[in-house]
mmCIF file with all atom_site columns, C-alpha atoms in Angstrom:
data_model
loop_
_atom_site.group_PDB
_atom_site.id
_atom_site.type_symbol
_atom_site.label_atom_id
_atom_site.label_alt_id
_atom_site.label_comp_id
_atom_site.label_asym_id
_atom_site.label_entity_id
_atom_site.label_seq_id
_atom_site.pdbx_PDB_ins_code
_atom_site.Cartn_x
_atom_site.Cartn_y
_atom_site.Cartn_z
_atom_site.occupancy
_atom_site.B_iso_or_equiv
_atom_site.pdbx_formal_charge
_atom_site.auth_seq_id
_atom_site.auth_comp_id
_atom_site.auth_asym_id
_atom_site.auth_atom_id
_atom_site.pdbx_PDB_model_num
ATOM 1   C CA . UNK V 1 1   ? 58.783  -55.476 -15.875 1.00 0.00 ? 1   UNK V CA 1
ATOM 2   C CA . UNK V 1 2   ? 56.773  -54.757 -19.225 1.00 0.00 ? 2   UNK V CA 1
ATOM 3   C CA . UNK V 1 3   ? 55.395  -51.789 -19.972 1.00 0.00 ? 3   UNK V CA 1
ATOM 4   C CA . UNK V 1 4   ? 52.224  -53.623 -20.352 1.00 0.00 ? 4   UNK V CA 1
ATOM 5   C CA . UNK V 1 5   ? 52.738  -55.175 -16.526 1.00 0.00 ? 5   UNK V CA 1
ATOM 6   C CA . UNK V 1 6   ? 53.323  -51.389 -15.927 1.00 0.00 ? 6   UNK V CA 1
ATOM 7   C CA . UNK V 1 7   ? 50.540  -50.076 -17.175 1.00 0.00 ? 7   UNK V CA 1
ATOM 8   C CA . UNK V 1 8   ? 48.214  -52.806 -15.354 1.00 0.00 ? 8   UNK V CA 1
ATOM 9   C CA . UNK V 1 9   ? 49.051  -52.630 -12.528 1.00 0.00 ? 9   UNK V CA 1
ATOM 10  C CA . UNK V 1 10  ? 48.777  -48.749 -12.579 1.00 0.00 ? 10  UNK V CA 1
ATOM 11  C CA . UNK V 1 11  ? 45.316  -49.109 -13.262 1.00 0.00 ? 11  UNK V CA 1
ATOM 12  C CA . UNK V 1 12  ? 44.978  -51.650 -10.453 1.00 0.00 ? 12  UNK V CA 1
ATOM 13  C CA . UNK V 1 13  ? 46.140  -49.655 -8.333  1.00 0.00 ? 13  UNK V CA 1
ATOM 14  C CA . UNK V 1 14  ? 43.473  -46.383 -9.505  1.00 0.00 ? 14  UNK V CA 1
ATOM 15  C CA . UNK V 1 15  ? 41.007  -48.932 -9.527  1.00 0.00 ? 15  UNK V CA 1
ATOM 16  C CA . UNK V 1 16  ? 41.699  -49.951 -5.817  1.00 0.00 ? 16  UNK V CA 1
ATOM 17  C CA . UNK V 1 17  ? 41.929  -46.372 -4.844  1.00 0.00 ? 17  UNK V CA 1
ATOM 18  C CA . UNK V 1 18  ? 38.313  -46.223 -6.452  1.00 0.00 ? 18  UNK V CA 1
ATOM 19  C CA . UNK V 1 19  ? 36.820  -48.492 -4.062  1.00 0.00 ? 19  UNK V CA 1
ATOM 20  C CA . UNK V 1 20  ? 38.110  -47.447 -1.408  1.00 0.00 ? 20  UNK V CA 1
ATOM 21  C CA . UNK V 1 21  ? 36.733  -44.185 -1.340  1.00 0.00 ? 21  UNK V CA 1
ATOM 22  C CA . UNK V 1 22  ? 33.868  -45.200 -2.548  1.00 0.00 ? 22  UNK V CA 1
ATOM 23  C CA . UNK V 1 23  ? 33.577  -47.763 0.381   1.00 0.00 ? 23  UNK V CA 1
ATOM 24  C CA . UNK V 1 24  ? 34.689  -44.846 2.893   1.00 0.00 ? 24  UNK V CA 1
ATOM 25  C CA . UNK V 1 25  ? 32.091  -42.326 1.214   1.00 0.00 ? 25  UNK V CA 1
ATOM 26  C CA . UNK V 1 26  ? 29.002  -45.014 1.670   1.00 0.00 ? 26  UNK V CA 1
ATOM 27  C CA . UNK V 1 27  ? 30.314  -45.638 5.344   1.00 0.00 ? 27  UNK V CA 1
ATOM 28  C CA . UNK V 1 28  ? 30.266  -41.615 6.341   1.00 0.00 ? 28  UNK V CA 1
ATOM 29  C CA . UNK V 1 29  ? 26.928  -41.531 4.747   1.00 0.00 ? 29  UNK V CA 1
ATOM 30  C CA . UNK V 1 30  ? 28.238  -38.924 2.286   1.00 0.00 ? 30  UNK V CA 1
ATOM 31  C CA . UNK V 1 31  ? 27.326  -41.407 -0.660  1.00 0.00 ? 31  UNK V CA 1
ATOM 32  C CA . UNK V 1 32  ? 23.560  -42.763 -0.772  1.00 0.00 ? 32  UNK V CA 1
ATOM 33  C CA . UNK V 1 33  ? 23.349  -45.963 -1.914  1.00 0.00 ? 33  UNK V CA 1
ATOM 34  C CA . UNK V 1 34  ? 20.001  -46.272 -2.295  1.00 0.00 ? 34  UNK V CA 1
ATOM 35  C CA . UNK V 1 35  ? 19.735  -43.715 -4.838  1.00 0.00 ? 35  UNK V CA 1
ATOM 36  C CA . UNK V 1 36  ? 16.235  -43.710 -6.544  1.00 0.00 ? 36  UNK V CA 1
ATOM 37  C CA . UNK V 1 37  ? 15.870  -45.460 -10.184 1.00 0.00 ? 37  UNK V CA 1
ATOM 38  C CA . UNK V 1 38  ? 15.861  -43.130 -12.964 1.00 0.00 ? 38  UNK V CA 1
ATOM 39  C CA . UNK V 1 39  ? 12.457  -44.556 -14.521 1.00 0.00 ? 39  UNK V CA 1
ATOM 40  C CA . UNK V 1 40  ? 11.225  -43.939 -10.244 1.00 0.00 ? 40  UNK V CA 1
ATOM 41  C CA . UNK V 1 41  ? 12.003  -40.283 -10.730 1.00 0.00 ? 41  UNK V CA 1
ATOM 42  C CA . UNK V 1 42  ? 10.760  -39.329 -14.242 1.00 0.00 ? 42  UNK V CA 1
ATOM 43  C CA . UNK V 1 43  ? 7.569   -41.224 -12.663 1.00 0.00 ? 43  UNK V CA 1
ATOM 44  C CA . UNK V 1 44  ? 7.712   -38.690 -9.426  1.00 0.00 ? 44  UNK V CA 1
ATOM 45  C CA . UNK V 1 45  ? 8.278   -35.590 -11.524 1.00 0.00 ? 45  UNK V CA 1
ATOM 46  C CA . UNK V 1 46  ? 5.490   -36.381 -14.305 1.00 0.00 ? 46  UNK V CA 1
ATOM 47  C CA . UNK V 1 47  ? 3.278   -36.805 -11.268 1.00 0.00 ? 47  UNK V CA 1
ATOM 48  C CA . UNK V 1 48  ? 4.378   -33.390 -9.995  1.00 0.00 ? 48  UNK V CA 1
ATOM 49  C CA . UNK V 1 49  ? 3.348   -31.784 -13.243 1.00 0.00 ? 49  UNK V CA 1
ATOM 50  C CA . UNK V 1 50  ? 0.322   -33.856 -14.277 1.00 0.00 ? 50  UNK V CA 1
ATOM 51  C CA . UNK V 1 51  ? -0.811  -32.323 -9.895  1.00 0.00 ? 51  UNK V CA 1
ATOM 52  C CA . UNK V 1 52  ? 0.062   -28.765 -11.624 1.00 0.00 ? 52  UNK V CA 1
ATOM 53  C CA . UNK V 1 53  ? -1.935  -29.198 -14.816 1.00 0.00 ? 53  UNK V CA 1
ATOM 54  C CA . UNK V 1 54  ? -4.704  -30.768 -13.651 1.00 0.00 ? 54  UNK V CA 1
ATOM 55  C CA . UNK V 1 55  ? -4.679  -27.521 -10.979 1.00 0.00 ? 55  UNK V CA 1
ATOM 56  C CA . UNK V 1 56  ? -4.424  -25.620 -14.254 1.00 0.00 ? 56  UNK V CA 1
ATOM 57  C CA . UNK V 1 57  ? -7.407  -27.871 -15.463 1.00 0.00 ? 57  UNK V CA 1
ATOM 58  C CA . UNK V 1 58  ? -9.747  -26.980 -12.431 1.00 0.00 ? 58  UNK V CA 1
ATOM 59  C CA . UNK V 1 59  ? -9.191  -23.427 -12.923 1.00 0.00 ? 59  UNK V CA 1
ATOM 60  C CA . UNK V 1 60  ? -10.274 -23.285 -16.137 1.00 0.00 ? 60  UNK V CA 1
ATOM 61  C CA . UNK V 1 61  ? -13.141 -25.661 -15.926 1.00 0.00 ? 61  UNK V CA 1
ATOM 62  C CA . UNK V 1 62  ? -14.353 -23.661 -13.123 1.00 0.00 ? 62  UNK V CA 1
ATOM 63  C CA . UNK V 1 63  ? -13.757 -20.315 -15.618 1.00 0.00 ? 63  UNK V CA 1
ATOM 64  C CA . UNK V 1 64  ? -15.094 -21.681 -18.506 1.00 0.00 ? 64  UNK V CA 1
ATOM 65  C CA . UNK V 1 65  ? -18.894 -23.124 -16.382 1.00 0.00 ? 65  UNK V CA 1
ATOM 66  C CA . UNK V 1 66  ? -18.929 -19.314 -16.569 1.00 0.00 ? 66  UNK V CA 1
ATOM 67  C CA . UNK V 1 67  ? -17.855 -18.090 -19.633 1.00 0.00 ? 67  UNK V CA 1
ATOM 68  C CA . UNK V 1 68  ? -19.575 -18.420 -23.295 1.00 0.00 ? 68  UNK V CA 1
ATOM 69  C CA . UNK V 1 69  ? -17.590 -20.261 -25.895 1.00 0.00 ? 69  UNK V CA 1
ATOM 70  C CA . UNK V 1 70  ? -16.740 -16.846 -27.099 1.00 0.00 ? 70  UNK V CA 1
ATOM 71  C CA . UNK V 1 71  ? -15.918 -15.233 -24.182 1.00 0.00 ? 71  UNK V CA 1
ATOM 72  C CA . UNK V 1 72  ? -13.252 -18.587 -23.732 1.00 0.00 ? 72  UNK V CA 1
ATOM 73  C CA . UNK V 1 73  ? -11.893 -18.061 -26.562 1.00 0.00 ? 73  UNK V CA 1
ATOM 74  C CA . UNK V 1 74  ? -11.365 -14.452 -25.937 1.00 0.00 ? 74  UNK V CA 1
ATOM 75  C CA . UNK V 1 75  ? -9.257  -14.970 -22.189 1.00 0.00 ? 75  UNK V CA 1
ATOM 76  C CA . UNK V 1 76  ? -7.490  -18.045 -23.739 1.00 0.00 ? 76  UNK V CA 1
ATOM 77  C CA . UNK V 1 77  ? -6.667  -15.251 -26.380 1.00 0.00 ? 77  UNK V CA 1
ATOM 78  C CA . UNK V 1 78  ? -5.663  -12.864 -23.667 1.00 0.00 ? 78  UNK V CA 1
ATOM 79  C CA . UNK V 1 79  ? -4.025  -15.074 -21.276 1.00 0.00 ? 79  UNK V CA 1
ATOM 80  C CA . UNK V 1 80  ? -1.314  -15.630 -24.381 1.00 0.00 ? 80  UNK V CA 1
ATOM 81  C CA . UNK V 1 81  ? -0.867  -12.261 -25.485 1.00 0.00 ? 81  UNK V CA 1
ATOM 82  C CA . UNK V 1 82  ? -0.368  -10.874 -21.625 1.00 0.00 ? 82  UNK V CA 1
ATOM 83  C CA . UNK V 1 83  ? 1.959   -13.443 -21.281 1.00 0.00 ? 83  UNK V CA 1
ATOM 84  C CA . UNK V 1 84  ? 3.790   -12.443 -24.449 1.00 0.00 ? 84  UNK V CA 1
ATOM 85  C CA . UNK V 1 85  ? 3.568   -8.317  -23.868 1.00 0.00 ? 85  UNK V CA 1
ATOM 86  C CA . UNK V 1 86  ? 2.738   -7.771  -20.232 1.00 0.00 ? 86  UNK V CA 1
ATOM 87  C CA . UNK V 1 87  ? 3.649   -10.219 -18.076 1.00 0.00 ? 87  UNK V CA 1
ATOM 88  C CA . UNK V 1 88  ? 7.552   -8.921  -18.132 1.00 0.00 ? 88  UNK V CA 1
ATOM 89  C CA . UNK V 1 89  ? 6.088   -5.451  -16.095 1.00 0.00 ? 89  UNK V CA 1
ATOM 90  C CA . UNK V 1 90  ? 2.646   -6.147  -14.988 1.00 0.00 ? 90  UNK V CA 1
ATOM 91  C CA . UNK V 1 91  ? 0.876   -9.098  -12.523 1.00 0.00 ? 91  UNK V CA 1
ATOM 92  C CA . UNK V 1 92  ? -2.887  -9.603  -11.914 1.00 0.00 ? 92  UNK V CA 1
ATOM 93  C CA . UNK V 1 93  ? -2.231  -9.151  -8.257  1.00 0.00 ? 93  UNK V CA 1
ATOM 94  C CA . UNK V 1 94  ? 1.233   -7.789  -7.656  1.00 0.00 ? 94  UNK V CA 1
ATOM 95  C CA . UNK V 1 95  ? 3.255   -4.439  -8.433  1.00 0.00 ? 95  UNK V CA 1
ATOM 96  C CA . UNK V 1 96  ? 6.234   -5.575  -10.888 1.00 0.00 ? 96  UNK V CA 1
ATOM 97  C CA . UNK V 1 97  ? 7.637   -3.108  -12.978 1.00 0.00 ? 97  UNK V CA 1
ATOM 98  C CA . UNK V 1 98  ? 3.785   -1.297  -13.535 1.00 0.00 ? 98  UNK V CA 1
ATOM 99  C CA . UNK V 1 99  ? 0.723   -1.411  -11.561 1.00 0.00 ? 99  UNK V CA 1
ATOM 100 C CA . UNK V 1 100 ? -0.883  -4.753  -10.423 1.00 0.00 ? 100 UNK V CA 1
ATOM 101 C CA . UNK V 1 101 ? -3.880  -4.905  -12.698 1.00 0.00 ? 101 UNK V CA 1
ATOM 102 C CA . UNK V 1 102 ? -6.564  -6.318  -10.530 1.00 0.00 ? 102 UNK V CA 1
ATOM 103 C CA . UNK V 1 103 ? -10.151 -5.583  -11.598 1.00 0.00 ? 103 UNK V CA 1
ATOM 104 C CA . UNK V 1 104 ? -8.252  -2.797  -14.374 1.00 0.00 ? 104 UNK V CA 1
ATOM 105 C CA . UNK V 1 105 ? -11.657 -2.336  -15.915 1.00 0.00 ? 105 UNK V CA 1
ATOM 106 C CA . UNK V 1 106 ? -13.218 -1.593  -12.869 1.00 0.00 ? 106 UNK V CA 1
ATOM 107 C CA . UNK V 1 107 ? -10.845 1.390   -12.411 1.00 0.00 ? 107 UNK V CA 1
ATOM 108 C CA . UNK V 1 108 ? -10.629 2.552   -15.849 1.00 0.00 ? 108 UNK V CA 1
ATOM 109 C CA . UNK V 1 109 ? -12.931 2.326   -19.316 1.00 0.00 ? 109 UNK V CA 1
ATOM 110 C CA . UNK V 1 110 ? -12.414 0.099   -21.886 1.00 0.00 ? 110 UNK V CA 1
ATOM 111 C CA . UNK V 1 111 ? -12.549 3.665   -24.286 1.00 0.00 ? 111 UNK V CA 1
ATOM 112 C CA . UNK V 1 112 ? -9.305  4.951   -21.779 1.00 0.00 ? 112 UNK V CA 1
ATOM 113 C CA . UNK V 1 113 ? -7.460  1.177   -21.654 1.00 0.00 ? 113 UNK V CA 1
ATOM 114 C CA . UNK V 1 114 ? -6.948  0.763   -25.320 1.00 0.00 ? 114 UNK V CA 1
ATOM 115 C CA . UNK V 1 115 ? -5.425  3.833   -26.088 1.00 0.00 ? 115 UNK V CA 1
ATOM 116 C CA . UNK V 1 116 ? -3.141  3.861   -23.672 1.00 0.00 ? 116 UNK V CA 1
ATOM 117 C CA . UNK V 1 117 ? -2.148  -0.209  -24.384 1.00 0.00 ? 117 UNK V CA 1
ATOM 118 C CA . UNK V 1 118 ? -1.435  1.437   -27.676 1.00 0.00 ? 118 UNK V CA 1
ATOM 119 C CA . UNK V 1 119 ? 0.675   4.249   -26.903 1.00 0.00 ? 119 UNK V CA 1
ATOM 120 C CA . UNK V 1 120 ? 0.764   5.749   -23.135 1.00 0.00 ? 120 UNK V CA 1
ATOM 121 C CA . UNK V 1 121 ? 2.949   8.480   -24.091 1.00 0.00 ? 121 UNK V CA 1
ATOM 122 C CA . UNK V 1 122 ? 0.426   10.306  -26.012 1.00 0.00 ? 122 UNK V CA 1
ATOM 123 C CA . UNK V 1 123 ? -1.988  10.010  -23.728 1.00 0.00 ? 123 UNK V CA 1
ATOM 124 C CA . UNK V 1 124 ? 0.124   11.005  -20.739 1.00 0.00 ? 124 UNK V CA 1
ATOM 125 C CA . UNK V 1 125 ? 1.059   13.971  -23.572 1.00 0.00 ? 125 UNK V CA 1
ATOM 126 C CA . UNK V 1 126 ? -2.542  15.159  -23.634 1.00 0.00 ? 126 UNK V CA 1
ATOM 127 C CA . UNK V 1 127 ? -2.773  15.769  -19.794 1.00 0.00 ? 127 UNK V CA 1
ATOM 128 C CA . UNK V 1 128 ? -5.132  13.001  -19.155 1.00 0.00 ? 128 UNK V CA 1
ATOM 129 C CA . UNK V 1 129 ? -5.004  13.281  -15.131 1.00 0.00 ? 129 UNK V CA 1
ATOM 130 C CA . UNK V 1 130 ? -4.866  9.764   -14.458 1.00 0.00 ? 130 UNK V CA 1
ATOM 131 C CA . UNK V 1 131 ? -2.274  9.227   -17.319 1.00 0.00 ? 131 UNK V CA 1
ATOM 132 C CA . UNK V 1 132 ? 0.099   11.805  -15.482 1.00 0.00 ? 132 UNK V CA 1
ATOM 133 C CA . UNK V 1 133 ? -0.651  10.322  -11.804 1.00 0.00 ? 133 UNK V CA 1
ATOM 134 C CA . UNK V 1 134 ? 0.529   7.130   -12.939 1.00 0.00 ? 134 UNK V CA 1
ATOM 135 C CA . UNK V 1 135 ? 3.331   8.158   -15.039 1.00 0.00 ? 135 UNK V CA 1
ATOM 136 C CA . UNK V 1 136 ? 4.201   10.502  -11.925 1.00 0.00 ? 136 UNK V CA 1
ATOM 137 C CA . UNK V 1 137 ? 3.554   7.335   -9.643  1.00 0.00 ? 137 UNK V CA 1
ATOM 138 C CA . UNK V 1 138 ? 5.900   4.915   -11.179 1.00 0.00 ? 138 UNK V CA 1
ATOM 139 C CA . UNK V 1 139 ? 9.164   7.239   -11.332 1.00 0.00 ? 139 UNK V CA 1
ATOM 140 C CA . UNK V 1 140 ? 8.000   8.508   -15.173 1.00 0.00 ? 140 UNK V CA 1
ATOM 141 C CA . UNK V 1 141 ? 8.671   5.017   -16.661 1.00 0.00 ? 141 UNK V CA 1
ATOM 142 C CA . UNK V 1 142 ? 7.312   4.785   -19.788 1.00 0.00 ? 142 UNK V CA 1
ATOM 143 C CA . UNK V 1 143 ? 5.305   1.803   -20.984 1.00 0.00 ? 143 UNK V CA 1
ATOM 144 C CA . UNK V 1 144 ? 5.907   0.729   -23.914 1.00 0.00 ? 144 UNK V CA 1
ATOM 145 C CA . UNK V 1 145 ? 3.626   1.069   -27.521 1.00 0.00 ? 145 UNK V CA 1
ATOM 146 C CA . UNK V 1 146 ? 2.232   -1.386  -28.220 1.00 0.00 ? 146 UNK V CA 1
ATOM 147 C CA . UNK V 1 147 ? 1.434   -2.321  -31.755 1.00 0.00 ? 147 UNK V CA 1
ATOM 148 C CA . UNK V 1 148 ? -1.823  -4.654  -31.002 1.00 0.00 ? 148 UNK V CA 1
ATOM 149 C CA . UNK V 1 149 ? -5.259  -4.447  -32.377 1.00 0.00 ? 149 UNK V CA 1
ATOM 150 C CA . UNK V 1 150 ? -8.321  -3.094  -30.375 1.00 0.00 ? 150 UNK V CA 1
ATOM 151 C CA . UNK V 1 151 ? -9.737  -6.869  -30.513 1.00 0.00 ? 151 UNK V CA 1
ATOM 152 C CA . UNK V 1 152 ? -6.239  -8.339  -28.731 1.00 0.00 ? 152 UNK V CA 1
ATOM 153 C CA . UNK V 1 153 ? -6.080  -5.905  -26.436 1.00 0.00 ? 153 UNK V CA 1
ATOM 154 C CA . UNK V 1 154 ? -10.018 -6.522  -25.554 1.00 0.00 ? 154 UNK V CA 1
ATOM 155 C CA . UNK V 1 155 ? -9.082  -9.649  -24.938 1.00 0.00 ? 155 UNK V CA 1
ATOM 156 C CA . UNK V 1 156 ? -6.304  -8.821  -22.385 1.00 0.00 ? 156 UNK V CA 1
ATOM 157 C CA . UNK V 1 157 ? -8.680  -7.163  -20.598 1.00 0.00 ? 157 UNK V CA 1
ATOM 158 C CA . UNK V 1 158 ? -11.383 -10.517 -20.808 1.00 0.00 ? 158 UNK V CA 1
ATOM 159 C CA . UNK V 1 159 ? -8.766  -11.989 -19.528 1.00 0.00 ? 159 UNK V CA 1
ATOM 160 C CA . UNK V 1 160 ? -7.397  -9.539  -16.591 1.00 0.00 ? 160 UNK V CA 1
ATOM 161 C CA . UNK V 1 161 ? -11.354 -9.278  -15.768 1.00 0.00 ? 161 UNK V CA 1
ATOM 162 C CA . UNK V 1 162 ? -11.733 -13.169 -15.748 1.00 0.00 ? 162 UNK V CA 1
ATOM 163 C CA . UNK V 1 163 ? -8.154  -13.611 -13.444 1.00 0.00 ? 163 UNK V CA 1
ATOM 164 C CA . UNK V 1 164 ? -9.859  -10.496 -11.111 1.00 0.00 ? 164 UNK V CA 1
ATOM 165 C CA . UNK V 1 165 ? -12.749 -12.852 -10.148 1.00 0.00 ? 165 UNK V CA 1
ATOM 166 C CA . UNK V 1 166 ? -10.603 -15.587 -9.549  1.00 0.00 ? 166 UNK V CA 1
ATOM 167 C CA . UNK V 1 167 ? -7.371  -14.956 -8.086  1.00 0.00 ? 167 UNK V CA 1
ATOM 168 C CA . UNK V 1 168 ? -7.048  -13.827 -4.393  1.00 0.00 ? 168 UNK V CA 1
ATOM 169 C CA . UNK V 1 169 ? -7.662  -9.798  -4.487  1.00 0.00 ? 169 UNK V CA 1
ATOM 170 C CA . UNK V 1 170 ? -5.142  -7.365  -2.973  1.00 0.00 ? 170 UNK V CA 1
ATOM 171 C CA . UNK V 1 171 ? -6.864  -4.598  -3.304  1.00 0.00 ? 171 UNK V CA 1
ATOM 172 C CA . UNK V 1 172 ? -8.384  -4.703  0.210   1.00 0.00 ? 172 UNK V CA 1
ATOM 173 C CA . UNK V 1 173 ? -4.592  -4.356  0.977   1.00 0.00 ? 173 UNK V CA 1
ATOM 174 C CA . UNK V 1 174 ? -3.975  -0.981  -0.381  1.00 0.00 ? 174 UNK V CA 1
ATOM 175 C CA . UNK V 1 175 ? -1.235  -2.250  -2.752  1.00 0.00 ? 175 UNK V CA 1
ATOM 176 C CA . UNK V 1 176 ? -3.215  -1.320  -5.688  1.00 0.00 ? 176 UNK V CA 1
ATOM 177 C CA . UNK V 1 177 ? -5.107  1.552   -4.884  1.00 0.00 ? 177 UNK V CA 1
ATOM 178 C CA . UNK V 1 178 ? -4.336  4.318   -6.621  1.00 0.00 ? 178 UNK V CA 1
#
């Protein structure tokens, strides 16, 4: 025989074997043949996120009936620069790394919040009480300085005060009472 006879009917052969267990997959049910159409599942997972952002959409709508133009501007502010510095050790309603921060300006001042945004270490340094308690509370992790202005971290706090009112509270669970 010919190397090229050879060589055909080698992949005959693979080709055979091919089908076969393809054949014997689809019987066992291990192989679904009716696999949905690409274009049917880029349609079912832009539906999933277009049900997510228009979630998204409702919460803000229902924020900004609330809010002035300014104050909107201010959480939308705040919502990216907590994502951006705090998110990594803080939640709205859950202990991460630091505190939950649930109705934070209900707890502390505005005067007491931006210094220690800014540098928590010196203010733990000056014996602040509440600044020890929670340094003492969370194992004497530091948090980090922050180099932000007064005006970004005001509107972190818009936004942690707007997120407050709207999320589900856990404070009436003791998880963030301190």
């Amino acid at each position: 025989m010919s190397k090229f006879a050879l060589g055909m009917l080698s992949f005959l052969l693979v080709l055979l074997v091919c089908l076969v267990g393809v054949v014997v997959l689809a019987g066992t049910g291990l192989l679904d043949t009716q696999e949905t159409p690409f274009s049917e599942a880029v349609v079912l997972d832009t539906t999933a996120m277009a049900n997510d952002s228009l979630s998204q959409q409702a919460h803000v709508v229902a924020v900004s009936d609330t809010l002035s133009q300014e104050d909107l501007a201010a959480v939308t502010a705040g919502n990216a620069l907590f994502k951006g510095n705090c998110a990594q050790c803080h939640a709205v309603n859950d202990v991460v790394v630091g505190p939950a921060l649930h109705d934070i300006t209900k707890r502390r001042p505005v005067a007491w919040l931006v210094p220690w945004v800014k540098n928590s270490s010196k203010v733990v340094a000056s014996g602040d009480e509440y600044a020890v308690k929670l340094f003492n509370q969370y194992q004497q992790q530091q948090m980090p300085s922050f180099q932000l202005s007064d005006a970004e971290i005001k509107n972190i706090l818009k936004y942690l005060e707007v997120e407050s009112r709207t999320s589900v509270s856990v404070a009436t669970t003791g998880v963030i009472a301190y």
